[in-house]
Amino acid sequence: MPDFDPNNVNLTEVSQEDIVCWYAISGNDYDGRLGARVSSIFVIGFISTATTLFPVIAKRVPSWKIPFGVYLFARYFGTGVIVATAFIHLLDPSYSSIGPNSCIGISGHWGDYSWCAAIVLSSMMMVFLLDLAADVFVEWKYGVHRDETAVDSFLTGYHDPTHGRDHVHRHPENEEEAQKGEGTPPHAAAAAAVNSKEGTVDWREDGESIVAERSFRQQIAAFLILEFGVIFHSVIIGLNLGVVGDEFSTLYPVLVFHQSFEGLGIGARMSAIPFGKHKWLPWILCLAYGLTTPISIAIGLGVRTSYAPNSKTAMIVQGVLDAISAGILIYTGLVELLARDFLFDPDRTKSRLRLLFMVVCMLFGAGIMALLGKWA
């Protein structure tokens, strides 16, 4: 590269790498406006934290009287945002950084294989294995298993109302019902827990807490993977905002919306998890997302005169992290969110108007987030 002179090119000697990297690689673009950049730390930090906390607080504070439709909008708008983030804000930038037509992709061993696609695939498979392992562990620990008729119900359109996702028997409605069912004393009808050896019902005091804990562990693993992927992305955009040049005026307001939409999606998903005795965890998770980008912006400002986001090293790091995050969010968005909420939910057709509203909210979120990809 140091020997490449764009004003004096011998086409028989110059390589594709020389030309592409000359256009792609640049130094530090920082152009001042320190006050505005410092303000972005507080503005983005406040907005992203507030939008993440809103669904969580609204569900835990009944006095707010938030309409159920608002909650549905937040949840499924956020689903669309997450899916669009995976493809538009992560997959495409990763290909731009280390894809086959990039400076990195035609340099050295990066050009020997489609590494960007391989990283995305590996990330998806790793998340799948973690998700599977978490489900298997929880089912083994609590002695339950999934409903064998779930797939048949989806394929045939028939749903047996006596079957649920797991073989967990319902609580007795009253003491008399409990006595009829198992001959248990009235005081034992407080809750039910599944017997891990025979699949029968044992009435015991802590049954309800066991079912809640099992549900929590099944859902929190998938959510932590989702937030992990989003945080990776937030670190990168925060660093870039701290040192970007002419694009700062456009990037700043776009990232305010970008982070608030992502935060709304994360918060809505978090509010659906039964945290139970882990009451402190949602607040920590909300703050983890809300503070990641501001901290990254502050770090970017700290190295504003030396960090070059378009150097080869920076592009490799950004490309790899974007590819990992893309794989995580593609799996999570399509499997954990779209498939489970729309395809494999046996109750989805109970209210077709609600289903239509959910689909419209999801498409709206995906469309808005895809549009923001034009600028960030």
PDB file of C-alpha atoms in Angstrom, residues 8-179:
ATOM      1  CA  ASN A   8       0.603   6.902 -11.598  1.00  0.00           C
ATOM      2  CA  VAL A   9      -0.886   3.413 -12.040  1.00  0.00           C
ATOM      3  CA  ASN A  10       0.637   0.648 -14.147  1.00  0.00           C
ATOM      4  CA  LEU A  11      -2.291  -1.654 -14.871  1.00  0.00           C
ATOM      5  CA  THR A  12       0.028  -4.591 -15.531  1.00  0.00           C
ATOM      6  CA  GLU A  13       1.564  -4.385 -12.066  1.00  0.00           C
ATOM      7  CA  VAL A  14      -1.132  -2.997  -9.770  1.00  0.00           C
ATOM      8  CA  SER A  15      -3.298  -5.488  -7.852  1.00  0.00           C
ATOM      9  CA  GLN A  16      -7.003  -5.416  -7.098  1.00  0.00           C
ATOM     10  CA  GLU A  17      -6.143  -5.236  -3.408  1.00  0.00           C
ATOM     11  CA  ASP A  18      -4.130  -2.052  -3.935  1.00  0.00           C
ATOM     12  CA  ILE A  19      -6.983  -0.285  -5.691  1.00  0.00           C
ATOM     13  CA  VAL A  20      -9.825  -1.428  -3.423  1.00  0.00           C
ATOM     14  CA  CYS A  21      -7.915  -0.781  -0.196  1.00  0.00           C
ATOM     15  CA  TRP A  22      -6.841   2.655  -1.381  1.00  0.00           C
ATOM     16  CA  TYR A  23     -10.506   3.616  -1.609  1.00  0.00           C
ATOM     17  CA  ALA A  24     -11.588   1.823   1.577  1.00  0.00           C
ATOM     18  CA  ILE A  25      -8.846   2.618   4.075  1.00  0.00           C
ATOM     19  CA  SER A  26      -8.678   6.064   5.608  1.00  0.00           C
ATOM     20  CA  GLY A  27      -7.241   7.645   8.696  1.00  0.00           C
ATOM     21  CA  ASN A  28      -8.958   9.426  11.551  1.00  0.00           C
ATOM     22  CA  ASP A  29     -11.868  11.613  10.394  1.00  0.00           C
ATOM     23  CA  TYR A  30     -12.515  13.459  13.658  1.00  0.00           C
ATOM     24  CA  ASP A  31     -13.468  17.075  12.894  1.00  0.00           C
ATOM     25  CA  GLY A  32     -14.235  18.646  16.257  1.00  0.00           C
ATOM     26  CA  ARG A  33     -17.766  19.411  17.510  1.00  0.00           C
ATOM     27  CA  LEU A  34     -16.767  18.012  20.887  1.00  0.00           C
ATOM     28  CA  GLY A  35     -19.736  19.565  22.696  1.00  0.00           C
ATOM     29  CA  ALA A  36     -22.271  17.870  20.423  1.00  0.00           C
ATOM     30  CA  ARG A  37     -20.450  14.562  20.761  1.00  0.00           C
ATOM     31  CA  VAL A  38     -20.444  14.808  24.545  1.00  0.00           C
ATOM     32  CA  SER A  39     -24.165  15.603  24.481  1.00  0.00           C
ATOM     33  CA  SER A  40     -24.767  12.392  22.499  1.00  0.00           C
ATOM     34  CA  ILE A  41     -23.475  10.410  25.482  1.00  0.00           C
ATOM     35  CA  PHE A  42     -26.274  11.710  27.694  1.00  0.00           C
ATOM     36  CA  VAL A  43     -29.027  11.954  25.063  1.00  0.00           C
ATOM     37  CA  ILE A  44     -28.556   8.451  23.666  1.00  0.00           C
ATOM     38  CA  GLY A  45     -27.962   7.063  27.149  1.00  0.00           C
ATOM     39  CA  PHE A  46     -31.201   8.541  28.489  1.00  0.00           C
ATOM     40  CA  ILE A  47     -33.360   7.702  25.461  1.00  0.00           C
ATOM     41  CA  SER A  48     -32.158   4.114  25.075  1.00  0.00           C
ATOM     42  CA  THR A  49     -32.462   3.402  28.819  1.00  0.00           C
ATOM     43  CA  ALA A  50     -35.909   4.998  29.077  1.00  0.00           C
ATOM     44  CA  THR A  51     -37.360   3.119  26.102  1.00  0.00           C
ATOM     45  CA  THR A  52     -35.935  -0.154  27.416  1.00  0.00           C
ATOM     46  CA  LEU A  53     -37.343   0.415  30.900  1.00  0.00           C
ATOM     47  CA  PHE A  54     -40.778   1.608  29.740  1.00  0.00           C
ATOM     48  CA  PRO A  55     -42.342  -1.816  28.926  1.00  0.00           C
ATOM     49  CA  VAL A  56     -40.828  -3.352  32.059  1.00  0.00           C
ATOM     50  CA  ILE A  57     -42.095  -0.624  34.388  1.00  0.00           C
ATOM     51  CA  ALA A  58     -45.485  -0.413  32.674  1.00  0.00           C
ATOM     52  CA  LYS A  59     -46.141  -4.078  33.343  1.00  0.00           C
ATOM     53  CA  ARG A  60     -45.028  -3.864  36.973  1.00  0.00           C
ATOM     54  CA  VAL A  61     -46.897  -0.649  37.833  1.00  0.00           C
ATOM     55  CA  PRO A  62     -50.640  -1.255  37.301  1.00  0.00           C
ATOM     56  CA  SER A  63     -51.420   2.325  38.287  1.00  0.00           C
ATOM     57  CA  TRP A  64     -50.019   3.481  34.949  1.00  0.00           C
ATOM     58  CA  LYS A  65     -52.974   1.744  33.279  1.00  0.00           C
ATOM     59  CA  ILE A  66     -51.152   1.214  30.010  1.00  0.00           C
ATOM     60  CA  PRO A  67     -53.602  -0.202  27.404  1.00  0.00           C
ATOM     61  CA  PHE A  68     -52.866  -3.767  26.340  1.00  0.00           C
ATOM     62  CA  GLY A  69     -52.697  -2.610  22.719  1.00  0.00           C
ATOM     63  CA  VAL A  70     -49.732  -0.377  23.549  1.00  0.00           C
ATOM     64  CA  TYR A  71     -47.915  -3.333  25.043  1.00  0.00           C
ATOM     65  CA  LEU A  72     -48.662  -5.466  21.970  1.00  0.00           C
ATOM     66  CA  PHE A  73     -47.403  -2.698  19.709  1.00  0.00           C
ATOM     67  CA  ALA A  74     -44.156  -2.371  21.642  1.00  0.00           C
ATOM     68  CA  ARG A  75     -43.560  -6.116  21.678  1.00  0.00           C
ATOM     69  CA  TYR A  76     -44.162  -6.848  18.009  1.00  0.00           C
ATOM     70  CA  PHE A  77     -42.780  -3.572  16.695  1.00  0.00           C
ATOM     71  CA  GLY A  78     -39.634  -4.579  18.568  1.00  0.00           C
ATOM     72  CA  THR A  79     -39.686  -7.995  16.913  1.00  0.00           C
ATOM     73  CA  GLY A  80     -39.607  -6.351  13.493  1.00  0.00           C
ATOM     74  CA  VAL A  81     -36.827  -4.034  14.635  1.00  0.00           C
ATOM     75  CA  ILE A  82     -34.666  -6.952  15.769  1.00  0.00           C
ATOM     76  CA  VAL A  83     -35.163  -8.901  12.521  1.00  0.00           C
ATOM     77  CA  ALA A  84     -34.320  -5.839  10.395  1.00  0.00           C
ATOM     78  CA  THR A  85     -31.303  -5.080  12.581  1.00  0.00           C
ATOM     79  CA  ALA A  86     -29.954  -8.571  11.903  1.00  0.00           C
ATOM     80  CA  PHE A  87     -30.052  -8.218   8.130  1.00  0.00           C
ATOM     81  CA  ILE A  88     -29.719  -4.487   7.421  1.00  0.00           C
ATOM     82  CA  HIS A  89     -27.602  -3.196  10.299  1.00  0.00           C
ATOM     83  CA  LEU A  90     -25.372  -6.224  10.916  1.00  0.00           C
ATOM     84  CA  LEU A  91     -25.219  -8.651   7.992  1.00  0.00           C
ATOM     85  CA  ASP A  92     -24.735  -6.005   5.302  1.00  0.00           C
ATOM     86  CA  PRO A  93     -22.036  -4.040   7.222  1.00  0.00           C
ATOM     87  CA  SER A  94     -20.166  -7.274   7.965  1.00  0.00           C
ATOM     88  CA  TYR A  95     -20.021  -8.054   4.245  1.00  0.00           C
ATOM     89  CA  SER A  96     -18.893  -4.471   3.573  1.00  0.00           C
ATOM     90  CA  SER A  97     -16.041  -4.899   6.072  1.00  0.00           C
ATOM     91  CA  ILE A  98     -14.796  -8.447   5.417  1.00  0.00           C
ATOM     92  CA  GLY A  99     -16.893  -9.702   2.503  1.00  0.00           C
ATOM     93  CA  PRO A 100     -15.425 -10.947  -0.798  1.00  0.00           C
ATOM     94  CA  ASN A 101     -15.627  -7.514  -2.459  1.00  0.00           C
ATOM     95  CA  SER A 102     -14.058  -5.614   0.436  1.00  0.00           C
ATOM     96  CA  CYS A 103     -10.451  -4.654   1.032  1.00  0.00           C
ATOM     97  CA  ILE A 104     -10.147  -7.320   3.727  1.00  0.00           C
ATOM     98  CA  GLY A 105     -11.951  -9.953   1.677  1.00  0.00           C
ATOM     99  CA  ILE A 106      -9.390  -9.806  -1.119  1.00  0.00           C
ATOM    100  CA  SER A 107      -6.368  -9.568   1.184  1.00  0.00           C
ATOM    101  CA  GLY A 108      -4.258 -12.548   2.215  1.00  0.00           C
ATOM    102  CA  HIS A 109      -6.089 -15.626   3.465  1.00  0.00           C
ATOM    103  CA  TRP A 110      -9.335 -13.650   3.874  1.00  0.00           C
ATOM    104  CA  GLY A 111      -9.763 -14.117   0.137  1.00  0.00           C
ATOM    105  CA  ASP A 112      -9.393 -17.910   0.295  1.00  0.00           C
ATOM    106  CA  TYR A 113     -12.856 -18.547   1.705  1.00  0.00           C
ATOM    107  CA  SER A 114     -16.197 -16.832   2.373  1.00  0.00           C
ATOM    108  CA  TRP A 115     -15.308 -16.112   5.986  1.00  0.00           C
ATOM    109  CA  CYS A 116     -18.138 -13.654   6.571  1.00  0.00           C
ATOM    110  CA  ALA A 117     -20.809 -16.236   5.737  1.00  0.00           C
ATOM    111  CA  ALA A 118     -18.911 -18.876   7.729  1.00  0.00           C
ATOM    112  CA  ILE A 119     -18.852 -16.677  10.838  1.00  0.00           C
ATOM    113  CA  VAL A 120     -22.584 -15.951  10.530  1.00  0.00           C
ATOM    114  CA  LEU A 121     -23.330 -19.670  10.094  1.00  0.00           C
ATOM    115  CA  SER A 122     -21.097 -20.646  13.018  1.00  0.00           C
ATOM    116  CA  SER A 123     -22.745 -18.028  15.204  1.00  0.00           C
ATOM    117  CA  MET A 124     -26.222 -19.307  14.324  1.00  0.00           C
ATOM    118  CA  MET A 125     -25.251 -22.918  15.004  1.00  0.00           C
ATOM    119  CA  MET A 126     -23.666 -21.975  18.325  1.00  0.00           C
ATOM    120  CA  VAL A 127     -26.812 -20.133  19.422  1.00  0.00           C
ATOM    121  CA  PHE A 128     -28.933 -23.097  18.337  1.00  0.00           C
ATOM    122  CA  LEU A 129     -26.805 -25.489  20.393  1.00  0.00           C
ATOM    123  CA  LEU A 130     -26.922 -23.195  23.424  1.00  0.00           C
ATOM    124  CA  ASP A 131     -30.678 -22.831  23.082  1.00  0.00           C
ATOM    125  CA  LEU A 132     -31.119 -26.588  22.740  1.00  0.00           C
ATOM    126  CA  ALA A 133     -28.804 -27.307  25.675  1.00  0.00           C
ATOM    127  CA  ALA A 134     -30.662 -24.818  27.883  1.00  0.00           C
ATOM    128  CA  ASP A 135     -34.030 -26.394  27.061  1.00  0.00           C
ATOM    129  CA  VAL A 136     -32.744 -29.933  27.584  1.00  0.00           C
ATOM    130  CA  PHE A 137     -31.150 -28.964  30.904  1.00  0.00           C
ATOM    131  CA  VAL A 138     -34.305 -27.309  32.192  1.00  0.00           C
ATOM    132  CA  GLU A 139     -36.475 -30.237  31.093  1.00  0.00           C
ATOM    133  CA  TRP A 140     -34.070 -32.705  32.733  1.00  0.00           C
ATOM    134  CA  LYS A 141     -33.806 -30.677  35.932  1.00  0.00           C
ATOM    135  CA  TYR A 142     -37.573 -30.328  36.363  1.00  0.00           C
ATOM    136  CA  GLY A 143     -38.556 -33.664  34.858  1.00  0.00           C
ATOM    137  CA  VAL A 144     -40.822 -32.342  32.119  1.00  0.00           C
ATOM    138  CA  HIS A 145     -40.884 -32.740  28.380  1.00  0.00           C
ATOM    139  CA  ARG A 146     -42.438 -30.916  25.464  1.00  0.00           C
ATOM    140  CA  ASP A 147     -45.828 -31.797  24.096  1.00  0.00           C
ATOM    141  CA  GLU A 148     -45.365 -34.556  21.517  1.00  0.00           C
ATOM    142  CA  THR A 149     -48.399 -33.307  19.568  1.00  0.00           C
ATOM    143  CA  ALA A 150     -47.025 -29.773  19.012  1.00  0.00           C
ATOM    144  CA  VAL A 151     -45.598 -30.416  15.551  1.00  0.00           C
ATOM    145  CA  ASP A 152     -48.613 -32.486  14.472  1.00  0.00           C
ATOM    146  CA  SER A 153     -50.922 -29.706  15.640  1.00  0.00           C
ATOM    147  CA  PHE A 154     -49.028 -27.179  13.543  1.00  0.00           C
ATOM    148  CA  LEU A 155     -48.984 -29.361  10.403  1.00  0.00           C
ATOM    149  CA  THR A 156     -52.612 -30.508  10.576  1.00  0.00           C
ATOM    150  CA  GLY A 157     -54.137 -27.389  12.031  1.00  0.00           C
ATOM    151  CA  TYR A 158     -55.729 -29.400  14.847  1.00  0.00           C
ATOM    152  CA  HIS A 159     -55.013 -28.370  18.405  1.00  0.00           C
ATOM    153  CA  ASP A 160     -55.961 -30.514  21.366  1.00  0.00           C
ATOM    154  CA  PRO A 161     -56.952 -28.064  24.096  1.00  0.00           C
ATOM    155  CA  THR A 162     -55.942 -30.574  26.761  1.00  0.00           C
ATOM    156  CA  HIS A 163     -52.325 -30.359  25.667  1.00  0.00           C
ATOM    157  CA  GLY A 164     -49.914 -27.498  26.298  1.00  0.00           C
ATOM    158  CA  ARG A 165     -46.353 -26.823  25.470  1.00  0.00           C
ATOM    159  CA  ASP A 166     -45.217 -28.928  28.414  1.00  0.00           C
ATOM    160  CA  HIS A 167     -46.906 -31.702  30.364  1.00  0.00           C
ATOM    161  CA  VAL A 168     -47.676 -29.539  33.357  1.00  0.00           C
ATOM    162  CA  HIS A 169     -51.069 -30.190  34.941  1.00  0.00           C
ATOM    163  CA  ARG A 170     -53.239 -27.275  35.952  1.00  0.00           C
ATOM    164  CA  HIS A 171     -53.832 -26.195  39.517  1.00  0.00           C
ATOM    165  CA  PRO A 172     -57.050 -27.406  41.165  1.00  0.00           C
ATOM    166  CA  GLU A 173     -59.774 -24.793  41.240  1.00  0.00           C
ATOM    167  CA  ASN A 174     -60.748 -25.577  44.811  1.00  0.00           C
ATOM    168  CA  GLU A 175     -60.139 -27.966  47.678  1.00  0.00           C
ATOM    169  CA  GLU A 176     -62.965 -30.297  46.641  1.00  0.00           C
ATOM    170  CA  GLU A 177     -61.486 -30.764  43.177  1.00  0.00           C
ATOM    171  CA  ALA A 178     -58.091 -31.569  44.643  1.00  0.00           C
ATOM    172  CA  GLN A 179     -59.591 -34.205  46.911  1.00  0.00           C
TER     173      GLN A 179
END
